[in-house]
PDB file of C-alpha atoms in Angstrom:
ATOM      1  CA  UNK A  27      16.751   7.324   9.151  1.00 72.00           C
ATOM      2  CA  UNK A  28      20.107   9.030   8.321  1.00 80.00           C
ATOM      3  CA  UNK A  29      23.032   9.330  11.031  1.00 84.00           C
ATOM      4  CA  UNK A  30      24.162  12.477   9.963  1.00 86.00           C
ATOM      5  CA  UNK A  31      20.493  13.917  10.800  1.00 84.00           C
ATOM      6  CA  UNK A  32      19.375  16.096  14.273  1.00 87.00           C
ATOM      7  CA  UNK A  33      18.512  13.693  17.119  1.00 87.00           C
ATOM      8  CA  UNK A  34      15.578  15.609  17.668  1.00 84.00           C
ATOM      9  CA  UNK A  35      14.279  14.046  13.639  1.00 83.00           C
ATOM     10  CA  UNK A  36      15.689  10.881  13.930  1.00 84.00           C
ATOM     11  CA  UNK A  37      13.428  10.293  17.026  1.00 84.00           C
ATOM     12  CA  UNK A  38      10.448  11.564  15.478  1.00 81.00           C
ATOM     13  CA  UNK A  39      10.639   9.642  12.913  1.00 81.00           C
ATOM     14  CA  UNK A  40      11.427   6.494  14.132  1.00 82.00           C
ATOM     15  CA  UNK A  41       8.498   7.428  16.338  1.00 79.00           C
ATOM     16  CA  UNK A  42       6.039   8.724  13.627  1.00 76.00           C
ATOM     17  CA  UNK A  43       6.893   4.989  11.540  1.00 75.00           C
ATOM     18  CA  UNK A  44       6.135   3.355  14.922  1.00 75.00           C
ATOM     19  CA  UNK A  45       2.687   4.657  14.132  1.00 69.00           C
ATOM     20  CA  UNK A  46       2.114   4.443  10.457  1.00 67.00           C
ATOM     21  CA  UNK A  47      -0.148   2.050   8.254  1.00 62.00           C
ATOM     22  CA  UNK A  48       2.554  -0.115   6.856  1.00 59.00           C
ATOM     23  CA  UNK A  49       3.246   0.230   2.892  1.00 54.00           C
ATOM     24  CA  UNK A  50       2.271  -3.336   1.778  1.00 50.00           C
ATOM     25  CA  UNK A  51      -1.472  -2.644   3.186  1.00 55.00           C
ATOM     26  CA  UNK A  52      -1.699   0.237   1.545  1.00 53.00           C
ATOM     27  CA  UNK A  53      -0.037  -1.415  -1.975  1.00 50.00           C
ATOM     28  CA  UNK A  54      -2.518  -3.999  -1.673  1.00 56.00           C
ATOM     29  CA  UNK A  55      -5.902  -1.690  -1.397  1.00 54.00           C
ATOM     30  CA  UNK A  56      -3.692   0.648  -4.854  1.00 57.00           C
ATOM     31  CA  UNK A  57      -3.527  -2.129  -6.830  1.00 59.00           C
ATOM     32  CA  UNK A  58      -7.412  -2.454  -7.643  1.00 61.00           C
ATOM     33  CA  UNK A  59     -10.091   0.429  -8.029  1.00 66.00           C
ATOM     34  CA  UNK A  60     -11.247   2.785  -5.533  1.00 71.00           C
ATOM     35  CA  UNK A  61     -15.215   4.256  -6.869  1.00 75.00           C
ATOM     36  CA  UNK A  62     -15.298   7.423  -5.688  1.00 79.00           C
ATOM     37  CA  UNK A  63     -17.850   8.376  -2.142  1.00 87.00           C
ATOM     38  CA  UNK A  64     -20.599  10.871  -2.961  1.00 91.00           C
ATOM     39  CA  UNK A  65     -20.295  13.599  -0.749  1.00 91.00           C
ATOM     40  CA  UNK A  66     -23.734  14.912   1.004  1.00 86.00           C
ATOM     41  CA  UNK A  67     -24.761  18.380  -0.063  1.00 85.00           C
ATOM     42  CA  UNK A  68     -23.947  19.393   3.875  1.00 89.00           C
ATOM     43  CA  UNK A  69     -19.937  18.189   2.973  1.00 92.00           C
ATOM     44  CA  UNK A  70     -19.867  19.542  -0.211  1.00 92.00           C
ATOM     45  CA  UNK A  71     -20.771  23.047   1.109  1.00 90.00           C
ATOM     46  CA  UNK A  72     -17.905  25.980  -0.363  1.00 91.00           C
ATOM     47  CA  UNK A  73     -16.403  22.947  -2.125  1.00 94.00           C
ATOM     48  CA  UNK A  74     -16.338  24.300  -5.980  1.00 95.00           C
ATOM     49  CA  UNK A  75     -16.853  20.870  -8.608  1.00 94.00           C
ATOM     50  CA  UNK A  76     -12.483  19.659  -8.394  1.00 95.00           C
ATOM     51  CA  UNK A  77     -12.117  19.849  -5.126  1.00 95.00           C
ATOM     52  CA  UNK A  78     -15.484  18.084  -4.532  1.00 94.00           C
ATOM     53  CA  UNK A  79     -13.767  15.561  -6.955  1.00 92.00           C
ATOM     54  CA  UNK A  80     -10.415  15.365  -5.450  1.00 93.00           C
ATOM     55  CA  UNK A  81     -11.929  14.908  -1.550  1.00 94.00           C
ATOM     56  CA  UNK A  82     -14.829  12.158  -3.407  1.00 94.00           C
ATOM     57  CA  UNK A  83     -11.702   9.636  -4.306  1.00 91.00           C
ATOM     58  CA  UNK A  84      -9.156  10.518  -0.896  1.00 92.00           C
ATOM     59  CA  UNK A  85     -12.429  10.026   1.211  1.00 94.00           C
ATOM     60  CA  UNK A  86     -13.013   6.801  -0.814  1.00 93.00           C
ATOM     61  CA  UNK A  87      -9.360   5.187  -0.348  1.00 91.00           C
ATOM     62  CA  UNK A  88      -9.083   6.352   2.908  1.00 92.00           C
ATOM     63  CA  UNK A  89     -11.920   5.361   4.102  1.00 93.00           C
ATOM     64  CA  UNK A  90     -12.025   2.284   2.382  1.00 89.00           C
ATOM     65  CA  UNK A  91      -8.561   1.409   3.622  1.00 89.00           C
ATOM     66  CA  UNK A  92      -9.309   2.223   7.252  1.00 92.00           C
ATOM     67  CA  UNK A  93     -12.143  -0.147   7.394  1.00 91.00           C
ATOM     68  CA  UNK A  94     -10.000  -3.080   6.016  1.00 87.00           C
ATOM     69  CA  UNK A  95      -8.021  -2.213   9.028  1.00 89.00           C
ATOM     70  CA  UNK A  96      -9.677  -1.834  11.459  1.00 92.00           C
ATOM     71  CA  UNK A  97      -8.431   1.828  11.671  1.00 93.00           C
ATOM     72  CA  UNK A  98     -11.146   4.051  13.719  1.00 94.00           C
ATOM     73  CA  UNK A  99      -8.209   7.108  14.506  1.00 92.00           C
ATOM     74  CA  UNK A 100      -6.453   8.959  11.949  1.00 91.00           C
ATOM     75  CA  UNK A 101      -4.516  12.246  11.693  1.00 89.00           C
ATOM     76  CA  UNK A 102      -4.824  13.698   8.902  1.00 92.00           C
ATOM     77  CA  UNK A 103      -1.063  16.074   8.640  1.00 88.00           C
ATOM     78  CA  UNK A 104      -1.702  19.226   6.517  1.00 91.00           C
ATOM     79  CA  UNK A 105      -5.029  19.641   7.326  1.00 94.00           C
ATOM     80  CA  UNK A 106      -6.074  22.671   5.820  1.00 94.00           C
ATOM     81  CA  UNK A 107     -10.205  23.897   5.536  1.00 95.00           C
ATOM     82  CA  UNK A 108     -10.684  19.870   7.103  1.00 95.00           C
ATOM     83  CA  UNK A 109     -12.698  19.033   3.669  1.00 96.00           C
ATOM     84  CA  UNK A 110     -11.409  15.399   4.023  1.00 96.00           C
ATOM     85  CA  UNK A 111     -11.023  15.112   7.883  1.00 95.00           C
ATOM     86  CA  UNK A 112     -14.952  16.297   8.035  1.00 95.00           C
ATOM     87  CA  UNK A 113     -16.062  14.160   4.989  1.00 95.00           C
ATOM     88  CA  UNK A 114     -13.837  10.823   6.117  1.00 95.00           C
ATOM     89  CA  UNK A 115     -15.204  10.964   9.735  1.00 94.00           C
ATOM     90  CA  UNK A 116     -19.147  12.548   8.380  1.00 92.00           C
ATOM     91  CA  UNK A 117     -18.771   9.184   6.057  1.00 92.00           C
ATOM     92  CA  UNK A 118     -17.574   6.271   7.674  1.00 94.00           C
ATOM     93  CA  UNK A 119     -17.243   7.667  10.773  1.00 93.00           C
ATOM     94  CA  UNK A 120     -13.844   8.232  12.371  1.00 95.00           C
ATOM     95  CA  UNK A 121     -12.300  10.136  14.907  1.00 93.00           C
ATOM     96  CA  UNK A 122      -9.941  12.557  13.206  1.00 94.00           C
ATOM     97  CA  UNK A 123      -7.037  14.614  14.615  1.00 90.00           C
ATOM     98  CA  UNK A 124      -6.391  17.620  11.794  1.00 91.00           C
ATOM     99  CA  UNK A 125      -2.635  19.492  11.908  1.00 89.00           C
ATOM    100  CA  UNK A 126      -2.939  22.478  10.295  1.00 91.00           C
ATOM    101  CA  UNK A 127       0.323  25.070  10.707  1.00 88.00           C
ATOM    102  CA  UNK A 128      -1.361  28.645   9.420  1.00 91.00           C
ATOM    103  CA  UNK A 129      -3.491  29.867  12.093  1.00 91.00           C
ATOM    104  CA  UNK A 130      -6.051  30.878   9.761  1.00 94.00           C
ATOM    105  CA  UNK A 131      -7.059  27.510   8.242  1.00 95.00           C
ATOM    106  CA  UNK A 132      -6.866  25.671  11.536  1.00 92.00           C
ATOM    107  CA  UNK A 133      -9.776  28.177  12.351  1.00 94.00           C
ATOM    108  CA  UNK A 134     -11.975  28.077   9.197  1.00 95.00           C
ATOM    109  CA  UNK A 135     -11.486  24.612   9.430  1.00 94.00           C
ATOM    110  CA  UNK A 136     -13.273  24.058  12.675  1.00 93.00           C
ATOM    111  CA  UNK A 137     -15.709  27.125  11.998  1.00 94.00           C
ATOM    112  CA  UNK A 138     -16.898  25.397   8.729  1.00 93.00           C
ATOM    113  CA  UNK A 139     -17.220  22.544  10.619  1.00 92.00           C
ATOM    114  CA  UNK A 140     -19.351  24.606  13.229  1.00 92.00           C
ATOM    115  CA  UNK A 141     -21.973  25.371  10.317  1.00 91.00           C
ATOM    116  CA  UNK A 142     -21.785  22.209   9.169  1.00 88.00           C
ATOM    117  CA  UNK A 143     -23.256  20.926  12.512  1.00 89.00           C
ATOM    118  CA  UNK A 144     -25.660  23.615  13.136  1.00 87.00           C
ATOM    119  CA  UNK A 145     -29.367  22.301  12.915  1.00 82.00           C
ATOM    120  CA  UNK A 146     -27.817  19.163  11.601  1.00 81.00           C
ATOM    121  CA  UNK A 147     -28.138  15.394  11.763  1.00 81.00           C
ATOM    122  CA  UNK A 148     -24.304  14.580  11.084  1.00 81.00           C
ATOM    123  CA  UNK A 149     -21.449  13.876  13.344  1.00 85.00           C
ATOM    124  CA  UNK A 150     -18.579  15.169  12.643  1.00 88.00           C
ATOM    125  CA  UNK A 151     -15.730  13.698  15.174  1.00 88.00           C
ATOM    126  CA  UNK A 152     -12.640  15.950  14.256  1.00 89.00           C
ATOM    127  CA  UNK A 153     -10.538  18.540  16.051  1.00 84.00           C
ATOM    128  CA  UNK A 154      -8.286  21.030  13.914  1.00 87.00           C
ATOM    129  CA  UNK A 155      -5.227  22.249  15.871  1.00 82.00           C
ATOM    130  CA  UNK A 156      -2.537  25.224  14.956  1.00 83.00           C
ATOM    131  CA  UNK A 157       0.579  22.955  14.666  1.00 77.00           C
ATOM    132  CA  UNK A 158       4.364  23.563  13.404  1.00 74.00           C
ATOM    133  CA  UNK A 159       7.359  21.093  13.888  1.00 67.00           C
ATOM    134  CA  UNK A 160      10.159  22.743  14.761  1.00 65.00           C
ATOM    135  CA  UNK A 161      13.697  20.421  15.348  1.00 60.00           C
ATOM    136  CA  UNK A 162      12.956  20.571  18.762  1.00 64.00           C
ATOM    137  CA  UNK A 163      12.809  17.453  21.435  1.00 68.00           C
ATOM    138  CA  UNK A 164       9.844  19.013  22.999  1.00 72.00           C
ATOM    139  CA  UNK A 165       8.193  19.780  19.814  1.00 68.00           C
ATOM    140  CA  UNK A 166       8.561  16.190  18.792  1.00 69.00           C
ATOM    141  CA  UNK A 167       7.056  14.596  22.428  1.00 74.00           C
ATOM    142  CA  UNK A 168       4.166  17.513  22.296  1.00 72.00           C
ATOM    143  CA  UNK A 169       3.687  16.129  18.777  1.00 68.00           C
ATOM    144  CA  UNK A 170       3.924  12.291  19.917  1.00 72.00           C
ATOM    145  CA  UNK A 171       1.612  12.658  22.749  1.00 74.00           C
ATOM    146  CA  UNK A 172      -0.981  14.292  20.193  1.00 69.00           C
ATOM    147  CA  UNK A 173      -0.864  11.170  18.264  1.00 68.00           C
ATOM    148  CA  UNK A 174      -1.541   8.798  21.042  1.00 71.00           C
ATOM    149  CA  UNK A 175      -4.884  10.947  22.528  1.00 66.00           C
TER     150      UNK A 175
END
């Protein structure tokens, strides 16, 4: 936190830092090889092979780290179309809050999830919302409230 930053940004960074996983714990997990997780055909739907590869690796890393640390709720900042969050919820049973600043992507992520669940036995606990950070105390407070739910 830098003194020249606006007070609302300093508050936001301090509060966000208090909620995050400690870096040394992440570095321990990064020090070893993490295998990718095979995504089910349903979760892979709509992804190109390169995206499947990226999501499988990310989901394996985050899922393993969450399991080791007893984390059950995560926030996917920049959730895009929801690929990673939906896969984390499906594969590891995590509850995911997806934050996306582009409203069309947020809508597409929620539509994709509805289609994945239609006539399926898989369970996905992800809520993707449209959210943009502005430099205001109210916006920072709203963001922190969402994280604490």
